[in-house]
GROMACS .gro file of C-alpha atoms in nm:
model
  207
    1GLU     CA    1  -0.612  -1.577   3.848
    2GLN     CA    2  -0.595  -1.716   3.496
    3LYS     CA    3  -0.674  -2.063   3.630
    4THR     CA    4  -1.015  -1.934   3.740
    5TYR     CA    5  -1.087  -1.788   3.397
    6LEU     CA    6  -0.993  -2.117   3.234
    7GLU     CA    7  -1.229  -2.305   3.465
    8ILE     CA    8  -1.510  -2.064   3.373
    9ALA     CA    9  -1.430  -2.106   3.004
   10GLU     CA   10  -1.442  -2.482   3.035
   11LYS     CA   11  -1.783  -2.472   3.203
   12TYR     CA   12  -1.920  -2.225   2.946
   13ASN     CA   13  -1.793  -2.428   2.652
   14SER     CA   14  -1.953  -2.741   2.796
   15PHE     CA   15  -2.297  -2.606   2.708
   16PRO     CA   16  -2.435  -2.733   2.375
   17ASN     CA   17  -2.371  -2.486   2.090
   18ALA     CA   18  -2.191  -2.244   2.322
   19GLN     CA   19  -1.958  -2.134   2.044
   20LYS     CA   20  -2.254  -2.041   1.823
   21VAL     CA   21  -2.367  -1.770   2.065
   22LYS     CA   22  -2.287  -1.438   1.898
   23ASP     CA   23  -2.323  -1.208   2.200
   24LYS     CA   24  -2.126  -1.399   2.461
   25PRO     CA   25  -2.160  -1.314   2.832
   26SER     CA   26  -1.910  -1.063   2.967
   27ALA     CA   27  -1.863  -0.813   3.247
   28ALA     CA   28  -1.654  -0.521   3.363
   29ILE     CA   29  -1.452  -0.553   3.681
   30ALA     CA   30  -1.244  -0.333   3.909
   31VAL     CA   31  -1.049  -0.478   4.200
   32ALA     CA   32  -0.840  -0.310   4.468
   33ARG     CA   33  -0.630  -0.474   4.736
   34ILE     CA   34  -0.371  -0.378   4.993
   35ARG     CA   35  -0.044  -0.570   4.965
   36ASP     CA   36   0.310  -0.501   5.081
   37GLY     CA   37   0.243  -0.137   5.163
   38TYR     CA   38   0.065  -0.055   4.836
   39LEU     CA   39  -0.289  -0.012   4.712
   40GLU     CA   40  -0.297  -0.232   4.403
   41TYR     CA   41  -0.566  -0.202   4.137
   42PHE     CA   42  -0.691  -0.396   3.836
   43VAL     CA   43  -0.952  -0.234   3.612
   44LEU     CA   44  -1.098  -0.415   3.312
   45CYS     CA   45  -1.352  -0.290   3.060
   46ASP     CA   46  -1.555   0.022   3.149
   47ALA     CA   47  -1.545  -0.002   3.528
   48VAL     CA   48  -1.399   0.305   3.699
   49MET     CA   49  -1.183   0.373   4.003
   50ILE     CA   50  -1.095   0.707   4.161
   51VAL     CA   51  -0.814   0.727   4.414
   52ARG     CA   52  -0.781   1.039   4.629
   53LYS     CA   53  -0.440   1.095   4.779
   54LYS     CA   54  -0.367   1.264   5.110
   55ASN     CA   55  -0.233   1.568   4.925
   56GLY     CA   56  -0.578   1.613   4.765
   57GLU     CA   57  -0.477   1.488   4.421
   58CYS     CA   58  -0.731   1.255   4.257
   59GLU     CA   59  -0.640   0.987   4.006
   60LEU     CA   60  -0.897   0.855   3.757
   61ILE     CA   61  -0.831   0.493   3.663
   62THR     CA   62  -1.031   0.342   3.376
   63ASP     CA   63  -1.002   0.179   3.034
   64ALA     CA   64  -1.174   0.394   2.772
   65ARG     CA   65  -1.159   0.152   2.479
   66LEU     CA   66  -1.521   0.037   2.505
   67ASN     CA   67  -1.642   0.393   2.565
   68VAL     CA   68  -1.493   0.497   2.230
   69LEU     CA   69  -1.688   0.222   2.053
   70ASP     CA   70  -2.007   0.309   2.244
   71ASP     CA   71  -1.978   0.674   2.142
   72ILE     CA   72  -1.976   0.569   1.778
   73ASN     CA   73  -2.297   0.373   1.835
   74PHE     CA   74  -2.459   0.672   2.005
   75GLU     CA   75  -2.399   0.870   1.687
   76HIS     CA   76  -2.576   0.596   1.491
   77MET     CA   77  -2.861   0.611   1.743
   78LYS     CA   78  -2.904   0.987   1.711
   79ARG     CA   79  -2.897   0.966   1.332
   80ILE     CA   80  -3.157   0.688   1.317
   81ALA     CA   81  -3.382   0.861   1.571
   82LYS     CA   82  -3.374   1.180   1.366
   83GLU     CA   83  -3.442   0.999   1.039
   84LYS     CA   84  -3.737   0.805   1.181
   85GLY     CA   85  -3.869   1.084   1.402
   86ILE     CA   86  -3.857   0.873   1.716
   87PRO     CA   87  -3.703   0.917   2.063
   88ASN     CA   88  -3.343   0.809   2.101
   89LYS     CA   89  -3.458   0.538   2.341
   90ASP     CA   90  -3.668   0.374   2.069
   91ALA     CA   91  -3.378   0.385   1.824
   92PHE     CA   92  -3.183   0.141   2.040
   93GLU     CA   93  -3.342  -0.158   1.862
   94TYR     CA   94  -3.198  -0.036   1.533
   95ILE     CA   95  -2.838  -0.015   1.652
   96LYS     CA   96  -2.819  -0.370   1.786
   97PRO     CA   97  -2.626  -0.486   1.476
   98TYR     CA   98  -2.363  -0.219   1.550
   99ILE     CA   99  -2.347  -0.329   1.913
  100LEU     CA  100  -2.301  -0.689   1.806
  101GLU     CA  101  -2.025  -0.580   1.571
  102ASN     CA  102  -1.845  -0.427   1.868
  103ARG     CA  103  -1.899  -0.742   2.072
  104TYR     CA  104  -1.702  -0.933   1.811
  105LYS     CA  105  -1.408  -0.710   1.902
  106MET     CA  106  -1.418  -0.814   2.269
  107ASN     CA  107  -1.081  -0.935   2.394
  108THR     CA  108  -0.903  -0.861   2.069
  109PRO     CA  109  -0.602  -0.630   2.025
  110ASP     CA  110  -0.797  -0.380   1.813
  111GLY     CA  111  -1.110  -0.389   2.028
  112TYR     CA  112  -1.160  -0.383   2.402
  113ALA     CA  113  -1.102  -0.613   2.699
  114ALA     CA  114  -1.368  -0.757   2.930
  115LEU     CA  115  -1.415  -1.026   3.189
  116ALA     CA  116  -1.532  -1.325   2.986
  117HIS     CA  117  -1.473  -1.692   2.912
  118THR     CA  118  -1.115  -1.643   2.797
  119THR     CA  119  -0.782  -1.522   2.929
  120GLN     CA  120  -0.713  -1.321   2.614
  121GLU     CA  121  -0.636  -0.953   2.671
  122LEU     CA  122  -0.643  -0.982   3.051
  123ASP     CA  123  -0.295  -0.838   3.060
  124SER     CA  124  -0.423  -0.528   2.880
  125ALA     CA  125  -0.626  -0.426   3.186
  126VAL     CA  126  -0.531  -0.103   3.361
  127GLN     CA  127  -0.308  -0.220   3.646
  128GLY     CA  128  -0.082  -0.046   3.892
  129ASN     CA  129  -0.016   0.043   4.253
  130ILE     CA  130   0.009   0.348   4.474
  131PRO     CA  131   0.201   0.368   4.804
  132LEU     CA  132  -0.058   0.310   5.075
  133GLU     CA  133   0.086   0.591   5.285
  134ASP     CA  134  -0.016   0.834   5.009
  135VAL     CA  135  -0.379   0.719   4.980
  136ALA     CA  136  -0.668   0.881   5.166
  137ASP     CA  137  -0.963   0.698   5.010
  138PHE     CA  138  -1.102   0.555   4.687
  139VAL     CA  139  -1.429   0.479   4.511
  140ILE     CA  140  -1.496   0.204   4.257
  141PHE     CA  141  -1.806   0.201   4.037
  142SER     CA  142  -1.972   0.071   3.723
  143ASP     CA  143  -2.021   0.273   3.406
  144GLY     CA  144  -2.381   0.337   3.510
  145PHE     CA  145  -2.264   0.554   3.797
  146ALA     CA  146  -1.990   0.709   3.582
  147GLU     CA  147  -2.275   0.887   3.402
  148SER     CA  148  -2.298   1.120   3.701
  149PHE     CA  149  -1.986   1.304   3.584
  150ASP     CA  150  -1.915   1.200   3.224
  151LEU     CA  151  -2.272   1.239   3.092
  152PHE     CA  152  -2.510   1.424   3.325
  153ALA     CA  153  -2.235   1.647   3.472
  154ILE     CA  154  -2.381   1.627   3.824
  155TYR     CA  155  -2.018   1.659   3.927
  156SER     CA  156  -1.780   1.886   3.744
  157SER     CA  157  -1.483   1.666   3.826
  158VAL     CA  158  -1.389   1.333   3.981
  159ASP     CA  159  -1.257   1.533   4.276
  160GLU     CA  160  -1.607   1.663   4.340
  161LEU     CA  161  -1.758   1.316   4.303
  162ILE     CA  162  -1.539   1.141   4.558
  163ALA     CA  163  -1.573   1.434   4.797
  164ASP     CA  164  -1.953   1.406   4.787
  165VAL     CA  165  -1.952   1.027   4.831
  166SER     CA  166  -1.705   1.058   5.118
  167GLU     CA  167  -1.894   1.330   5.302
  168ASN     CA  168  -2.256   1.243   5.225
  169GLY     CA  169  -2.263   0.875   5.132
  170ILE     CA  170  -2.330   0.661   4.828
  171GLU     CA  171  -2.710   0.645   4.850
  172GLN     CA  172  -2.771   1.017   4.809
  173ALA     CA  173  -2.525   1.029   4.517
  174VAL     CA  174  -2.719   0.754   4.340
  175GLU     CA  175  -3.048   0.932   4.410
  176LYS     CA  176  -2.913   1.245   4.242
  177LEU     CA  177  -2.838   1.041   3.932
  178HIS     CA  178  -3.184   0.880   3.933
  179ARG     CA  179  -3.344   1.224   3.942
  180GLU     CA  180  -3.153   1.315   3.626
  181HIS     CA  181  -3.268   0.991   3.463
  182ASP     CA  182  -3.629   1.082   3.540
  183LYS     CA  183  -3.587   1.421   3.371
  184ASP     CA  184  -3.483   1.255   3.045
  185PRO     CA  185  -3.672   0.923   3.015
  186ASP     CA  186  -3.645   0.909   2.635
  187CYS     CA  187  -3.267   0.967   2.635
  188ASN     CA  188  -3.305   1.264   2.399
  189ILE     CA  189  -3.103   1.515   2.602
  190TYR     CA  190  -2.841   1.277   2.734
  191VAL     CA  191  -2.789   1.005   2.475
  192ARG     CA  192  -2.755   0.656   2.621
  193ASN     CA  193  -2.883   0.304   2.558
  194LYS     CA  194  -3.154   0.309   2.825
  195LYS     CA  195  -3.306   0.534   3.086
  196CYS     CA  196  -3.102   0.386   3.371
  197ASP     CA  197  -2.797   0.163   3.345
  198ASP     CA  198  -2.680  -0.075   3.616
  199ILE     CA  199  -2.523   0.106   3.912
  200SER     CA  200  -2.267  -0.039   4.153
  201VAL     CA  201  -2.058   0.174   4.388
  202VAL     CA  202  -1.803   0.082   4.656
  203TYR     CA  203  -1.625   0.337   4.874
  204GLY     CA  204  -1.315   0.270   5.085
  205ARG     CA  205  -1.116   0.483   5.329
  206ILE     CA  206  -0.759   0.407   5.429
  207GLN     CA  207  -0.716   0.438   5.805
   0.00000   0.00000   0.00000
């Protein structure tokens, strides 16, 4: 609720010089709930949700605005790494000004939305509902796990991803991703900010 965000903002702003912090704390969030016969969802920033319906159709729910900005920074990273003759991983330090520039666009109409110390742009989150009778199961995860299909291509589709998690569990799916991380520790083959990003995964089945 917006009241909660306002309370958080008040506490954050109570710290001395809080407004002088350039890279303010923020987070991605994805929430699902069952209400009045529907599966409702709220996805903010680069969190991801996949809903599989009983007819086999899978729906990918995410907000790609931050991903677009990140892709631009990855191009800067590759260019700098090539110019300096260093691994992509080591070029991360040189793109921090670009990252900070993107952070200034957080919760602005021409930037991206994130969970932060303001209620601005909350309404721009990806929101909706699906009749509960149509839903078989769903999986919610952070952008770190999204790498399994949108970067490393462990899964050729979101359909394949949710099928594997459903049948074989979350742990083995995460282990597959970690093995790919280990094959490319310098981020030269699969360009990213670090070897391994944060990974959170939640799976739910509708009975």
